[in-house]
Amino acid sequence: MRNATLRRLCAITANTFTEASRQRFFALLVLLGMVVAVSGAFLRVFNFGSSELKFTADFGFGCVFFFGSILAVVMTTQLFFAELENRTALPLLARPVRRWEFVAGKFLGAWALLGVFTALIFGVLGALLLVRSHELAQEAIRAGESAPWFSVQGLAIFALLQWLRLGVVAALTLLVCSFARSLLYAVTVSSLALLVCQMQGTARAALASGSNSWVRVVVETAGRLLPDLQLFDLGVPLALQPAGVPAGVVASAAGYGIFYTVVLLALAVWLFSDREI
Amino acid sequence: MTMSATNNGFAVEIKNLVKDFRVGIRGVKLRAVDNLTLRVPENCIYGLIGPNGSGKSTTLKILLGLTTPTSGECSLYGHAAGSMAARALSGYLPEAPYFYRHLSGRELVHFYARISLVPPSEIEERVDNVLAIVGLAAAASRRTGTYSKGMLQRLGLAQALVHDPKLVILDEPTAGVDPVGSADFGKILMEMKQRGKTVIICSHLLGQMEELCDRVAMLDKGRLVIEGTIDAVLSRPGRRTLTVEGLDDEAIAAVEAVLARHGARIESIGSPRESLEKLFLEKTAASQPPEQA
């Protein structure tokens, strides 16, 4: 029984990943992401006073989240909702496949794709930062200054956190898809939800000193229901600061991401389980 | 033909099935299936016919667990419709199938074999077998995005058959398919019946349904209008058809006199014709390989 479920889940995941990885949109976003991430090194004159490595890293991290979020929303919607719109879900769900297996398979396929995307962009960014940090270290030694700090391990941990963050976005998108009636609606609502998730930390901070109580209640409520994606912004301290980030903070961010992913997926399964196909 | 201990020789049993849809903002009730009761015997080709919106596709979807009924009962080989056991016994070709366009035909059928839990050691053989049956072996490595409509229908049939189901449900399998492809579909269905399978087919091509089906059920506005064997449904009591050769006007007059003595009369006289479909097949079948259908 458990073996059968696992086989179906693996088949749906593998099929989702294969289908998605062959789409031009994925290749385009990977290419675009790499080009933009690398271009940070050539735009360092606009560093607004930051150190060169920090500017390049920030630029690359922003690039991963921006293009990764587009991929997570658009591709996940495409992978899930297009199945319903194009009716490819009919012969699939007419087989002995449970609805939760379908949702979970779609998520895992999309998440695997996001993993490949994250690994590729972080691979390029890591190589860039490593080469440049060595060059800057040589220059600093010659000038008798302290060399800039760069941790490959810290960058790898941050890459995993980014992958988790994109997983939360994909799960959120699946939740919207589970009740959406059109692809455009699914993409629009998922994008707005992503915006709220990303901005709620900033909104809370801005409202902390304000007096408008009902706005604060709305933001606080949204904060309890939707994940705060800014909690994953640990890239600079992890990769560029010698002190790093305590393991507990990294673990709690990872746990936070996993918790929200599971909850959002459970809601998506619940809503999708009774949907007329 | 094997029978389950609990299905009494029926592949499908539908009792008092009702399906209502809520439409619009006010949730106005639309009855798609209205108190339908049907029984499909095992090992037959069963046709569901009716105009658009008569509830055929909805009934099929309920049988497959894709839609839940408002009330009533449905079972497949004694298992509740929509249950894992029932779905494992059935293969489904939806109307106007659309498949993952970035997968090849072989990859697609392979995927459905895995989903249906075909033993891994048998998957390759089964995939090759069904692709050959539907005439897609030569095009199996092409992506489905490049397939014609007829090829997609064939691929749809291949995925429905790959796990060797006892019941095959086909929704408009030959819509948009040329007569050669349509005739090939017919042959495949007849072979499936010979192998003990049950086929439920839903189509607007009444000529083909008449030729293929053992029994038909006609639905209209969600209700069962008529059900029975093709002969029973189509026969007109008290009438006979004679086809004779070399009958001139004098002979016709003599026949009329004889018939009159028996209280009968000739209703019409004409020359029998071939069907256009048969003529098409005779003239084109030999020159058209199945992959180009």
XYZ file of C-alpha atoms in Angstrom:
570
model
C 0.000 0.000 0.000
C 2.699 2.432 1.091
C 4.891 1.230 -1.753
C 2.075 1.815 -4.256
C 1.558 5.357 -2.988
C 5.272 6.025 -3.220
C 5.416 4.703 -6.789
C 2.529 6.910 -7.897
C 3.996 9.909 -6.109
C 7.383 9.351 -7.749
C 5.763 8.935 -11.165
C 3.766 12.187 -10.866
C 6.794 14.043 -9.487
C 9.097 12.787 -12.240
C 6.533 13.544 -14.937
C 5.933 17.045 -13.568
C 9.655 17.738 -13.422
C 10.291 16.392 -16.937
C 7.403 18.337 -18.414
C 8.465 21.560 -16.688
C 12.185 21.286 -17.369
C 11.531 20.981 -21.115
C 9.600 24.213 -21.293
C 11.346 27.200 -22.836
C 10.118 29.408 -20.026
C 12.297 27.531 -17.544
C 15.386 27.724 -19.755
C 14.722 31.422 -20.350
C 14.435 32.220 -16.643
C 17.587 30.244 -15.796
C 19.507 32.055 -18.504
C 18.103 35.423 -17.495
C 18.793 34.730 -13.820
C 22.404 33.783 -14.529
C 23.024 36.816 -16.727
C 21.509 39.209 -14.187
C 23.343 37.561 -11.265
C 26.692 37.843 -13.063
C 25.950 41.382 -14.212
C 26.021 42.452 -10.551
C 29.813 42.179 -10.709
C 29.916 44.710 -13.540
C 27.513 47.128 -11.883
C 29.533 47.508 -8.696
C 30.147 51.207 -9.390
C 26.519 51.681 -8.258
C 27.225 50.065 -4.882
C 25.832 52.964 -2.789
C 28.692 52.625 -0.322
C 28.425 48.875 0.256
C 31.452 46.656 -0.041
C 31.932 45.117 -3.454
C 31.261 41.544 -2.365
C 28.142 42.569 -0.439
C 26.802 44.449 -3.432
C 27.435 41.515 -5.788
C 25.944 39.048 -3.315
C 22.874 41.214 -2.624
C 22.335 41.632 -6.332
C 22.565 37.868 -6.881
C 20.323 37.022 -3.915
C 17.693 39.460 -5.138
C 17.962 37.932 -8.580
C 17.380 34.402 -7.217
C 14.329 35.493 -5.276
C 12.881 37.611 -8.081
C 13.249 35.104 -10.898
C 12.693 32.172 -8.560
C 9.393 33.674 -7.413
C 8.276 34.208 -11.009
C 9.181 30.605 -11.724
C 7.466 29.353 -8.564
C 4.225 31.198 -9.309
C 3.991 30.904 -13.085
C 5.425 27.437 -13.504
C 3.531 25.929 -10.574
C 0.299 27.455 -11.846
C 1.058 26.188 -15.308
C 1.911 22.711 -14.051
C -1.142 22.368 -11.849
C -3.869 24.514 -13.280
C -3.134 23.733 -16.915
C -3.830 20.085 -16.034
C -7.374 21.086 -15.165
C -7.830 23.590 -17.964
C -6.419 21.271 -20.632
C -8.128 18.293 -19.000
C -4.915 16.259 -18.802
C -5.970 15.654 -15.200
C -8.938 13.580 -16.368
C -7.144 10.395 -17.436
C -4.751 10.824 -14.525
C -7.323 11.213 -11.746
C -9.571 8.568 -13.308
C -6.844 6.113 -12.351
C -6.257 4.881 -8.820
C -4.543 8.117 -7.840
C -5.604 9.948 -4.693
C -6.128 13.670 -4.873
C -3.445 14.299 -2.262
C -0.970 12.257 -4.296
C -1.700 14.453 -7.293
C -1.206 17.684 -5.323
C 1.907 16.402 -3.558
C 3.377 15.079 -6.832
C 2.808 18.417 -8.521
C 4.439 20.234 -5.611
C 7.453 17.944 -5.462
C 7.966 18.191 -9.236
C 7.770 21.985 -9.106
C 9.988 22.124 -6.036
C 12.594 19.897 -7.695
C 12.599 22.283 -10.635
C 13.050 25.227 -8.262
C 15.920 23.284 -6.688
C 17.652 23.008 -10.055
C 17.061 26.714 -10.684
C 18.422 27.682 -7.252
C 21.446 25.397 -7.589
C 22.336 26.776 -11.028
C 22.069 30.455 -10.076
C 23.801 29.960 -6.734
C 26.487 27.894 -8.470
C 27.280 30.759 -10.834
C 26.999 33.354 -8.068
C 29.187 31.285 -5.742
C 31.891 30.902 -8.383
C 31.784 34.644 -9.057
C 32.015 35.551 -5.367
C 34.779 33.014 -4.751
C 36.979 34.298 -7.582
C 36.376 37.937 -6.677
C 36.953 37.370 -2.950
C 40.346 35.784 -3.755
C 41.272 38.763 -5.931
C 40.150 41.238 -3.282
C 42.054 39.271 -0.612
C 45.257 39.528 -2.667
C 44.742 43.274 -3.089
C 44.005 43.703 0.626
C 47.138 41.776 1.622
C 49.207 43.938 -0.678
C 47.651 47.069 0.829
C 48.092 45.741 4.368
C 44.345 45.696 5.015
C 42.080 42.938 6.257
C 40.747 40.604 3.547
C 36.990 40.423 2.913
C 35.214 37.397 4.352
C 33.373 34.923 2.132
C 32.034 31.515 3.200
C 31.089 28.959 0.523
C 29.436 26.855 3.227
C 27.379 29.838 4.378
C 26.306 30.485 0.793
C 25.308 26.826 0.400
C 23.184 27.003 3.568
C 21.543 30.163 2.284
C 20.870 28.455 -1.063
C 19.006 25.716 0.815
C 17.012 28.346 2.717
C 16.143 30.050 -0.567
C 14.983 26.728 -1.951
C 12.760 26.342 1.101
C 11.424 29.865 0.632
C 10.578 29.141 -3.009
C 8.916 25.927 -1.796
C 6.644 28.033 0.419
C 5.800 30.205 -2.606
C 5.050 27.103 -4.704
C 2.827 25.677 -1.938
C 1.009 29.005 -1.652
C 0.469 28.983 -5.424
C -0.876 25.430 -5.289
C -3.331 26.505 -2.601
C -4.641 29.245 -4.892
C -4.763 26.837 -7.852
C -6.808 24.355 -5.829
C -9.816 26.685 -5.908
C -9.020 29.020 -8.829
C -11.250 28.849 -11.885
C -8.857 30.366 -14.410
C -5.121 30.444 -14.989
C -4.984 34.234 -15.002
C -6.830 34.387 -11.677
C -4.434 31.837 -10.191
C -1.331 33.757 -11.302
C -2.734 37.138 -10.176
C -3.908 36.025 -6.739
C -0.716 34.016 -6.123
C 1.428 37.017 -7.078
C -0.533 39.301 -4.742
C -0.268 36.768 -1.919
C 3.484 36.548 -2.549
C 3.736 40.319 -2.335
C 1.893 40.344 0.993
C 4.142 37.566 2.329
C 7.278 39.392 1.261
C 6.205 42.824 2.489
C 4.477 41.990 5.754
C 7.664 42.212 7.836
C 8.322 45.703 6.472
C 4.682 46.673 7.034
C 4.784 45.449 10.635
C 7.954 47.407 11.308
C 6.451 50.541 9.765
C 3.251 50.201 11.790
C 5.028 49.524 15.059
C 5.360 53.248 15.684
C 2.056 54.221 14.076
C -1.281 54.735 15.804
C -3.726 53.376 13.211
C -4.992 50.389 15.184
C -7.265 48.741 12.625
C -4.504 48.709 9.983
C -2.269 47.126 12.581
C -4.900 44.457 13.276
C -5.142 43.657 9.555
C -1.367 43.397 9.211
C -1.056 41.340 12.390
C -3.790 38.957 11.185
C -2.153 38.605 7.787
C 1.101 37.972 9.585
C -0.415 35.089 11.508
C -2.070 33.520 8.467
C 0.573 34.057 5.811
C 4.285 33.289 6.044
C 6.773 36.112 6.454
C 9.269 35.494 3.685
C 11.710 38.108 4.969
C 12.674 35.685 7.726
C 14.720 33.831 5.117
C 16.897 36.861 4.331
C 20.021 35.539 6.026
C 22.287 35.563 2.976
C 24.688 38.368 3.849
C 25.359 37.306 7.459
C 25.669 33.654 6.417
C 28.023 34.151 3.470
C 29.819 37.438 4.109
C 30.099 37.944 7.863
C 32.632 36.011 9.930
C 30.213 35.805 12.868
C 27.714 34.016 10.631
C 24.261 33.126 11.934
C 23.581 30.906 14.954
C 22.521 27.384 13.962
C 19.298 27.831 15.936
C 18.244 30.791 13.799
C 18.915 28.861 10.578
C 17.073 25.820 11.929
C 14.071 27.895 13.020
C 13.891 29.578 9.586
C 14.027 26.149 7.936
C 11.390 24.780 10.333
C 9.218 27.837 9.686
C 9.423 27.209 5.934
C 8.663 23.508 6.257
C 5.746 24.193 8.623
C 4.107 26.687 6.262
C 4.754 24.477 3.226
C 3.028 21.523 4.905
C 0.097 23.637 6.143
C -0.427 25.314 2.760
C -0.269 21.965 0.972
C -2.705 20.408 3.441
C -5.150 23.242 2.745
C -4.649 22.790 -1.006
C -5.386 19.056 -0.710
C -8.483 19.738 1.391
C -9.859 22.248 -1.111
C -8.959 20.105 -4.106
C -10.310 16.839 -2.710
C -13.948 17.680 -3.488
C -13.363 19.706 -6.616
C -15.344 18.662 -9.672
C -12.897 17.813 -12.432
C -15.516 -14.125 -19.242
C -14.882 -13.916 -15.530
C -17.413 -12.539 -13.130
C -16.933 -10.992 -9.773
C -18.836 -12.617 -6.929
C -20.599 -9.404 -6.141
C -21.471 -7.868 -9.485
C -24.005 -10.419 -10.777
C -22.559 -10.321 -14.277
C -22.767 -6.577 -14.616
C -19.717 -4.440 -15.183
C -21.572 -1.278 -14.215
C -24.687 -0.745 -12.116
C -26.248 2.683 -11.760
C -29.260 3.181 -9.502
C -31.345 6.341 -9.299
C -28.383 8.554 -10.143
C -28.934 12.288 -9.833
C -26.387 15.015 -10.476
C -27.117 18.685 -9.968
C -24.737 21.507 -10.766
C -25.001 24.951 -9.226
C -24.482 27.654 -11.831
C -24.145 31.411 -11.626
C -23.776 33.658 -8.608
C -27.210 32.734 -7.310
C -26.383 29.051 -7.523
C -29.270 28.093 -9.765
C -29.645 24.324 -9.838
C -29.009 22.612 -13.161
C -29.893 18.914 -13.275
C -27.430 17.107 -15.523
C -28.457 13.540 -14.664
C -32.006 12.830 -13.594
C -32.785 9.594 -11.741
C -30.790 7.398 -14.093
C -30.844 3.634 -13.622
C -28.702 1.456 -15.897
C -26.939 -1.872 -15.897
C -24.094 -2.646 -18.281
C -23.484 -6.387 -18.729
C -19.940 -7.681 -18.664
C -18.118 -8.372 -21.914
C -20.165 -6.192 -24.212
C -19.799 -2.935 -26.097
C -22.285 -0.552 -24.591
C -23.209 2.724 -26.236
C -24.344 5.872 -24.502
C -26.008 8.206 -26.963
C -27.880 11.448 -26.704
C -27.717 15.094 -27.695
C -25.220 17.538 -26.213
C -25.981 18.218 -22.567
C -27.920 14.999 -22.117
C -25.716 13.868 -19.219
C -23.556 11.260 -20.952
C -20.138 12.683 -20.036
C -21.303 13.568 -16.520
C -22.444 9.985 -15.988
C -19.053 8.711 -17.162
C -17.240 11.146 -14.877
C -19.290 9.972 -11.914
C -18.416 6.371 -12.750
C -14.726 7.320 -12.719
C -14.883 9.320 -9.489
C -14.078 12.612 -11.204
C -17.400 14.055 -10.112
C -19.500 13.191 -7.089
C -23.190 12.377 -7.546
C -25.873 14.407 -5.795
C -27.688 11.160 -4.971
C -27.932 7.594 -6.177
C -25.521 4.698 -6.385
C -22.966 3.572 -8.946
C -20.704 0.564 -8.905
C -18.072 -0.944 -11.194
C -17.710 -4.690 -10.868
C -19.283 -4.458 -7.433
C -16.946 -1.719 -6.200
C -18.289 1.735 -5.404
C -17.682 4.131 -8.318
C -14.698 6.350 -7.655
C -13.099 3.952 -5.183
C -9.472 2.994 -5.741
C -10.538 -0.586 -6.546
C -13.074 0.568 -9.139
C -10.625 2.957 -10.778
C -7.963 0.261 -10.954
C -10.339 -1.810 -13.081
C -11.094 0.896 -15.615
C -9.318 2.760 -18.393
C -10.593 6.106 -19.628
C -10.228 8.080 -22.818
C -11.699 11.569 -22.320
C -13.330 13.605 -25.044
C -10.803 15.539 -27.167
C -7.811 14.348 -25.165
C -4.928 16.738 -24.658
C -1.683 15.366 -23.308
C 1.598 16.703 -21.957
C 2.956 18.153 -25.175
C 6.608 18.020 -24.102
C 6.541 14.263 -23.592
C 6.926 11.745 -26.399
C 4.133 9.280 -27.062
C 6.156 6.501 -25.477
C 7.013 8.566 -22.382
C 3.362 9.438 -21.949
C 2.109 5.858 -22.103
C 5.013 4.818 -19.877
C 3.900 7.419 -17.322
C 0.321 6.141 -17.277
C 1.611 2.580 -16.906
C 3.610 3.613 -13.841
C 0.666 5.499 -12.374
C -1.504 2.422 -12.853
C 1.056 0.309 -10.982
C 1.920 -1.972 -13.884
C 4.792 -4.151 -12.570
C 8.084 -2.442 -13.560
C 9.320 -5.581 -15.311
C 6.280 -5.532 -17.621
C 6.051 -1.830 -18.407
C 8.249 -1.747 -21.519
C 6.513 -4.722 -23.083
C 3.034 -3.354 -22.315
C 3.919 0.087 -23.682
C 5.292 -1.377 -26.914
C 2.264 -3.633 -27.187
C -0.410 -0.949 -26.851
C 1.471 1.478 -29.090
C 1.534 -1.239 -31.746
C -2.169 -1.995 -31.222
C -3.166 1.620 -31.820
C -0.736 2.000 -34.733
C 1.611 4.527 -33.140
C 4.774 2.442 -32.855
C 6.561 4.401 -35.571
C 5.658 7.796 -34.071
C 6.234 6.810 -30.431
C 9.413 8.820 -29.989
C 7.880 12.054 -31.289
C 6.607 14.626 -28.823
C 2.839 14.618 -28.497
C 2.780 18.328 -29.326
C 3.493 17.344 -32.927
C 0.693 14.754 -33.118
C -2.408 15.195 -35.259
C -5.847 14.987 -33.672
C -6.284 11.408 -34.858
C -2.915 10.428 -33.411
C -3.833 12.010 -30.074
C -7.007 9.922 -30.011
C -4.962 6.792 -30.694
C -2.522 7.781 -27.965
C -5.471 8.334 -25.643
C -6.652 4.819 -26.343
C -3.144 3.470 -25.725
C -2.973 5.084 -22.279
C -6.437 3.771 -21.466
C -5.385 0.210 -22.335
C -1.841 0.059 -20.992
C -2.798 -1.424 -17.609
C -5.102 -4.006 -19.227
C -8.333 -2.803 -17.547
C -11.513 -4.897 -17.434
C -13.651 -1.899 -18.315
C -12.749 0.705 -20.915
C -14.690 3.960 -20.976
C -14.386 6.007 -24.147
C -15.878 9.479 -24.475
C -16.199 10.486 -28.145
C -13.205 8.365 -29.183
C -13.591 8.991 -32.904
C -14.633 12.637 -32.917
C -12.505 14.347 -35.547
C -10.917 11.080 -36.643
C -11.072 10.181 -40.351
C -13.035 7.102 -41.448
C -9.906 4.927 -41.671
C -8.904 5.767 -38.127
C -12.492 5.363 -37.026
C -12.665 1.902 -38.575
C -9.376 0.987 -36.861
C -10.884 2.067 -33.541
C -13.850 -0.175 -34.247
C -11.586 -3.158 -34.906
C -9.652 -2.556 -31.706
C -12.871 -2.376 -29.699
C -14.131 -5.614 -31.216
C -10.826 -7.293 -30.329
C -11.153 -6.025 -26.781
C -14.601 -7.509 -26.532
C -13.250 -10.829 -27.794
C -10.697 -10.682 -24.999
C -13.490 -10.419 -22.435
C -13.368 -6.657 -21.832
C -16.351 -4.421 -21.357
C -16.427 -1.194 -23.349
C -18.645 1.809 -22.679
C -18.572 4.200 -25.572
C -20.169 7.588 -25.810
C -20.465 9.074 -29.297
C -22.528 11.150 -31.674
C -21.519 8.957 -34.621
C -24.670 6.893 -34.597
C -23.761 4.792 -37.643
C -20.627 3.585 -35.927
C -22.466 3.021 -32.648
C -25.050 0.917 -34.449
C -22.303 -1.169 -36.012
C -20.229 -1.642 -32.852
C -22.548 -1.732 -29.879
C -24.333 -4.723 -28.434
C -26.589 -2.494 -26.361
C -27.317 1.207 -26.267
C -28.860 3.622 -23.821
C -30.262 6.899 -25.095
C -30.279 9.853 -22.726
C -32.066 13.149 -23.104
C -31.975 15.973 -20.558
C -30.352 13.609 -18.098
C -33.095 11.007 -18.352
C -33.023 7.537 -19.838
C -35.195 7.525 -22.939
C -34.623 4.005 -24.241
C -32.290 1.106 -23.451
C -31.723 -2.322 -24.930
C -29.920 -4.386 -27.533
C -29.376 -2.732 -30.891
C -31.815 -5.145 -32.554
C -34.483 -4.603 -29.938
C -34.140 -0.842 -30.020
C -34.084 -0.482 -33.810
C -36.473 -3.188 -34.980
C -39.901 -2.006 -36.179
C -42.525 -4.597 -35.245
C -44.631 -5.936 -38.153
C -42.177 -4.952 -40.889
C -39.679 -7.011 -42.892
C -36.977 -6.099 -45.413
C -36.326 -8.160 -48.556
C -33.392 -7.476 -50.851
C -33.774 -9.223 -54.207
C -31.884 -9.237 -57.495
C -33.326 -9.081 -61.047
C -36.766 -7.816 -60.108
C -38.450 -6.143 -63.125
C -41.735 -4.208 -63.172
C -43.751 -7.310 -64.096
C -42.261 -9.256 -61.175
C -42.959 -6.361 -58.830
C -46.606 -6.370 -59.871
C -46.756 -10.120 -59.235
C -45.136 -9.691 -55.789
C -47.626 -6.948 -54.949
C -50.502 -9.268 -55.877
C -49.125 -12.022 -53.656
C -48.585 -9.592 -50.785
C -52.095 -8.243 -51.188
C -53.487 -11.762 -50.807
C -51.675 -11.910 -47.423
C -52.970 -8.507 -46.354
C -49.567 -6.829 -46.829
C -48.323 -4.170 -49.208
C -45.014 -2.763 -50.478
C -44.230 0.477 -48.698
C -41.355 1.575 -50.916
C -39.100 0.256 -53.658
C -35.511 1.363 -54.117
C -32.027 0.168 -54.914
C -29.752 -0.724 -52.001
C -26.676 1.492 -51.754
C -23.256 1.164 -50.182
C -22.613 3.481 -47.258
C -20.310 6.400 -47.981
C -18.093 5.237 -45.106
C -17.666 1.783 -46.657
C -16.859 3.323 -50.032
C -14.302 5.652 -48.410
C -12.616 2.741 -46.673
C -12.480 0.685 -49.875
C -10.942 3.502 -51.845
C -8.482 4.862 -49.302
C -7.595 2.334 -46.620
C -4.822 0.582 -48.556
C -2.969 3.804 -49.315
C -3.042 5.358 -45.851
C -0.785 4.117 -43.034
C -2.298 4.462 -39.563
C 0.312 6.952 -38.267
C -0.790 9.574 -40.768
C -4.422 9.338 -39.745
